[in-house]
Short mmCIF file of C-alpha atoms in Angstrom, two decimals:
data_model
loop_
_atom_site.label_atom_id
_atom_site.label_comp_id
_atom_site.label_asym_id
_atom_site.label_seq_id
_atom_site.Cartn_x
_atom_site.Cartn_y
_atom_site.Cartn_z
CA UNK I 1491 20.08 -17.36 -15.65
CA UNK I 1492 17.67 -16.04 -13.06
CA UNK I 1493 14.81 -13.74 -14.08
CA UNK I 1494 13.02 -11.69 -11.42
CA UNK I 1495 9.76 -9.92 -12.21
CA UNK I 1496 8.32 -7.31 -9.87
CA UNK I 1497 4.80 -5.86 -9.75
CA UNK I 1498 3.38 -3.31 -9.64
CA UNK I 1499 5.81 -0.72 -10.98
CA UNK I 1500 3.94 2.06 -9.20
CA UNK I 1501 1.67 1.93 -6.17
CA UNK I 1502 -0.26 4.64 -4.39
CA UNK I 1503 -1.96 4.03 -1.06
CA UNK I 1504 -3.65 6.14 1.56
CA UNK I 1505 -1.79 6.63 4.81
CA UNK I 1506 -2.70 3.84 7.19
CA UNK I 1507 -3.55 1.36 4.45
CA UNK I 1508 -1.47 -1.69 3.57
CA UNK I 1509 0.84 -2.05 0.57
CA UNK I 1510 1.80 -5.30 -1.12
CA UNK I 1511 4.56 -5.76 -3.70
CA UNK I 1512 5.05 -9.08 -5.44
CA UNK I 1513 8.04 -10.71 -7.11
CA UNK I 1514 8.43 -13.94 -9.05
CA UNK I 1515 11.67 -15.72 -9.84
CA UNK I 1516 12.59 -18.42 -12.33
CA UNK I 1517 15.56 -20.29 -10.84
CA UNK I 1518 14.43 -22.90 -8.34
CA UNK I 1519 17.97 -22.90 -6.87
CA UNK I 1520 17.49 -19.34 -5.55
CA UNK I 1521 17.32 -19.42 -1.78
CA UNK I 1522 17.98 -15.88 -0.52
CA UNK I 1523 15.53 -13.03 -1.12
CA UNK I 1524 16.29 -9.53 0.18
CA UNK I 1525 14.10 -6.43 -0.11
CA UNK I 1526 15.60 -2.97 -0.44
CA UNK I 1527 14.19 0.52 0.03
CA UNK I 1528 15.72 3.35 -1.96
CA UNK I 1529 14.91 6.92 -1.02
CA UNK I 1530 15.58 9.85 -3.32
CA UNK I 1531 19.28 10.59 -3.61
CA UNK I 1532 20.35 7.56 -1.61
CA UNK I 1533 21.52 4.03 -2.26
CA UNK I 1534 19.26 1.01 -1.64
CA UNK I 1535 19.02 -0.05 1.99
CA UNK I 1536 18.06 -3.54 3.16
CA UNK I 1537 14.73 -3.54 4.98
CA UNK I 1538 14.05 -7.25 5.32
CA UNK I 1539 15.26 -10.53 3.87
CA UNK I 1540 14.10 -14.14 3.86
CA UNK I 1541 15.90 -17.40 3.34
CA UNK I 1542 14.30 -20.43 1.75
CA UNK I 1543 14.16 -22.38 5.00
CA UNK I 1544 11.26 -20.23 6.24
CA UNK I 1545 7.98 -19.16 4.68
CA UNK I 1546 7.43 -15.86 6.42
CA UNK I 1547 9.36 -13.23 8.32
CA UNK I 1548 8.09 -10.15 10.07
CA UNK I 1549 9.74 -7.02 11.43
CA UNK I 1550 7.28 -4.57 12.97
CA UNK I 1551 5.15 -3.18 10.10
CA UNK I 1552 7.05 -5.07 7.40
CA UNK I 1553 6.65 -8.72 6.48
CA UNK I 1554 7.84 -10.93 3.67
CA UNK I 1555 6.27 -14.20 2.54
CA UNK I 1556 7.87 -16.84 0.35
CA UNK I 1557 6.17 -19.55 -1.70
CA UNK I 1558 8.94 -21.80 -3.03
CA UNK I 1559 6.57 -24.02 -4.96
CA UNK I 1560 5.12 -21.14 -6.93
CA UNK I 1561 8.46 -19.30 -6.95
CA UNK I 1562 7.15 -16.00 -5.68
CA UNK I 1563 7.69 -13.78 -2.68
CA UNK I 1564 5.92 -10.67 -1.46
CA UNK I 1565 6.57 -7.63 0.67
CA UNK I 1566 3.78 -6.46 2.95
CA UNK I 1567 3.81 -3.05 4.62
CA UNK I 1568 1.00 -2.39 7.09
CA UNK I 1569 -0.16 0.93 8.54
CA UNK I 1570 1.74 2.83 5.87
CA UNK I 1571 3.21 6.23 6.69
CA UNK I 1572 4.40 9.04 4.39
CA UNK I 1573 8.02 8.12 5.18
CA UNK I 1574 7.40 4.73 3.56
CA UNK I 1575 7.28 6.52 0.20
CA UNK I 1576 10.28 5.28 -1.79
CA UNK I 1577 11.29 2.82 -4.49
CA UNK I 1578 11.36 -0.80 -3.34
CA UNK I 1579 13.43 -3.55 -4.98
CA UNK I 1580 13.26 -7.27 -4.55
CA UNK I 1581 16.16 -9.57 -5.40
CA UNK I 1582 16.87 -13.27 -5.69
CA UNK I 1583 20.16 -15.03 -5.13
CA UNK I 1584 21.66 -18.48 -4.75
CA UNK I 1585 23.47 -18.54 -1.41
CA UNK I 1586 24.08 -14.79 -1.57
CA UNK I 1587 25.97 -15.00 -4.84
CA UNK I 1588 25.05 -12.72 -7.75
CA UNK I 1589 21.86 -10.81 -6.95
CA UNK I 1590 19.14 -10.55 -9.59
CA UNK I 1591 17.02 -7.50 -8.95
CA UNK I 1592 13.44 -6.75 -9.82
CA UNK I 1593 12.69 -3.59 -11.76
CA UNK I 1594 11.48 -1.66 -8.71
CA UNK I 1595 8.16 -0.40 -7.34
CA UNK I 1596 7.64 3.29 -6.68
CA UNK I 1597 5.42 3.52 -3.59
CA UNK I 1598 3.62 6.74 -2.73
CA UNK I 1599 1.80 7.05 0.57
CA UNK I 1600 -0.79 9.80 0.41
CA UNK I 1601 -1.30 11.65 3.72
CA UNK A 374 24.75 0.39 9.73
CA UNK A 375 26.89 -0.28 6.69
CA UNK A 376 30.08 1.74 6.18
CA UNK A 377 30.49 2.09 2.46
CA UNK A 378 31.43 5.38 0.86
CA UNK A 379 31.37 6.77 -2.64
CA UNK A 380 33.00 9.90 -3.97
CA UNK A 381 32.19 12.15 -5.62
CA UNK A 382 28.44 12.16 -4.99
CA UNK A 383 27.81 14.30 -8.07
CA UNK A 384 30.01 14.89 -11.09
CA UNK A 385 29.48 16.97 -14.23
CA UNK A 386 32.17 16.48 -16.82
CA UNK A 387 32.81 17.08 -20.49
CA UNK A 388 32.99 14.45 -23.21
CA UNK A 389 36.38 12.77 -23.57
CA UNK A 390 37.54 13.29 -20.00
CA UNK A 391 38.93 10.47 -17.90
CA UNK A 392 37.15 9.96 -14.60
CA UNK A 393 37.48 7.66 -11.62
CA UNK A 394 34.61 6.95 -9.25
CA UNK A 395 35.79 5.96 -5.81
CA UNK A 396 34.27 3.31 -3.55
CA UNK A 397 35.55 2.33 -0.14
CA UNK A 398 34.21 0.11 2.62
CA UNK A 399 35.41 -0.38 6.18
CA UNK A 400 33.68 -3.69 6.87
CA UNK A 401 36.45 -5.93 5.52
CA UNK A 402 34.09 -7.40 2.93
CA UNK A 403 35.70 -9.51 0.23
CA UNK A 404 32.95 -9.07 -2.35
CA UNK A 405 32.36 -5.71 -4.03
CA UNK A 406 30.09 -4.68 -6.88
CA UNK A 407 29.38 -1.80 -9.25
CA UNK A 408 25.86 -1.25 -10.56
CA UNK A 409 24.55 1.24 -13.09
CA UNK A 410 21.08 2.52 -12.31
CA UNK A 411 19.11 3.95 -15.20
CA UNK A 412 16.41 6.64 -14.95
CA UNK A 413 13.77 3.90 -14.71
CA UNK A 414 15.60 2.84 -11.53
CA UNK A 415 16.52 -0.64 -12.78
CA UNK A 416 19.87 -1.91 -11.44
CA UNK A 417 22.41 -3.37 -13.86
CA UNK A 418 25.55 -5.16 -12.66
CA UNK A 419 28.61 -3.88 -14.54
CA UNK A 420 31.56 -5.20 -12.50
CA UNK A 421 32.25 -7.31 -9.45
CA UNK A 422 35.16 -8.58 -7.40
CA UNK A 423 35.42 -11.43 -4.93
CA UNK A 424 38.75 -10.35 -3.51
CA UNK A 425 42.05 -8.61 -4.11
CA UNK A 426 43.29 -8.91 -7.71
CA UNK A 427 40.00 -10.50 -8.77
CA UNK A 428 37.63 -8.59 -11.09
CA UNK A 429 34.89 -9.73 -13.44
CA UNK A 430 32.51 -8.07 -15.87
CA UNK A 431 28.83 -8.14 -15.06
CA UNK A 432 25.76 -8.67 -17.17
CA UNK A 433 25.65 -5.17 -18.63
CA UNK A 434 28.37 -4.35 -21.11
CA UNK A 435 30.31 -1.34 -19.93
CA UNK A 436 33.25 0.64 -21.26
CA UNK A 437 34.47 1.18 -17.73
CA UNK A 438 37.26 -0.70 -15.97
CA UNK A 439 37.81 -1.55 -12.32
CA UNK A 440 40.70 -2.55 -10.09
CA UNK A 441 40.95 -4.25 -6.68
CA UNK A 442 44.38 -3.70 -5.22
CA UNK A 443 43.16 -3.37 -1.63
CA UNK A 444 40.26 -5.15 0.03
CA UNK A 445 38.56 -1.91 1.06
CA UNK A 446 38.88 -0.06 -2.24
CA UNK A 447 37.16 -0.72 -5.59
CA UNK A 448 37.48 2.23 -7.99
CA UNK A 449 35.74 2.43 -11.36
CA UNK A 450 37.38 4.28 -14.25
CA UNK A 451 36.05 5.65 -17.51
CA UNK A 452 38.95 6.42 -19.84
CA UNK A 453 36.91 8.68 -22.11
CA UNK A 454 33.52 9.80 -20.84
CA UNK A 455 30.60 10.07 -23.27
CA UNK A 456 27.04 11.38 -22.82
CA UNK A 457 25.81 7.74 -22.92
CA UNK A 458 27.68 7.21 -19.63
CA UNK A 459 25.35 9.63 -17.87
CA UNK A 460 23.77 7.62 -15.08
CA UNK A 461 23.83 6.84 -11.38
CA UNK A 462 26.58 4.45 -10.29
CA UNK A 463 26.11 2.40 -7.13
CA UNK A 464 28.81 0.50 -5.30
CA UNK A 465 28.01 -2.39 -2.96
CA UNK A 466 29.91 -4.79 -0.73
CA UNK A 467 29.17 -8.16 0.81
CA UNK A 468 30.80 -10.69 3.09
CA UNK A 469 31.97 -14.00 1.63
CA UNK A 470 29.64 -15.88 3.97
CA UNK A 471 26.59 -17.29 2.27
CA UNK A 472 23.05 -15.95 2.60
CA UNK A 473 24.16 -12.42 3.41
CA UNK A 474 23.01 -9.17 1.91
CA UNK A 475 24.81 -6.58 -0.17
CA UNK A 476 25.34 -3.18 1.42
CA UNK A 477 25.08 -0.21 -0.90
CA UNK A 478 26.86 3.12 -0.93
CA UNK A 479 25.00 6.39 -1.52
CA UNK A 480 25.81 6.45 -5.24
CA UNK A 481 27.54 8.79 -7.66
CA UNK A 482 25.37 10.70 -10.09
CA UNK A 483 27.35 11.33 -13.28
CA UNK A 484 26.42 13.80 -16.01
CA UNK A 485 28.55 13.86 -19.16
CA UNK A 486 27.99 16.87 -21.37
#
């Protein structure tokens, strides 16, 4: 089955700096890659997703890149703000079927 | 904005009690899921359903059971709670269409004494 690895497990950045979280996957059939943000006491919320027919997607300060050859994808957050502090999860899926989640990255933005 | 609800949000219960965690969604999604989230935050799939009267076990062995009698409702039951069941339980739903995300509820935090 699919195996998703996520790094780093914890990340601290100064407010205004950029944050990058990386995930690798093992199943070359995976073609849908969502990213979730989980704040304390809440369920994960989708922040951005990418399908295998594109290499990059951007939504304001958030971007995701996908390298199908190397089987990795990354989340980029620019101009970080304290409210970006949360746990971030990546996931991989084949056509939106069973999701395989990474182990999460705890991001702290220091004011 | 996803409309998926979980009750109760927090539950403290004694060992041996039977409990049911409720999950409802108003989006008409056919697919629904239960995840167990450990203190390290990792998500483990314990049950899923692709429609009414369809339920399957996930990757993580669980002593819980689920039912799917109505599209919008996917309750999870523990017949006899134990301290090892202490965890956060997350419910999610998803449309049958491909390449679509799962929408998560707020979670139920369970403490078994």
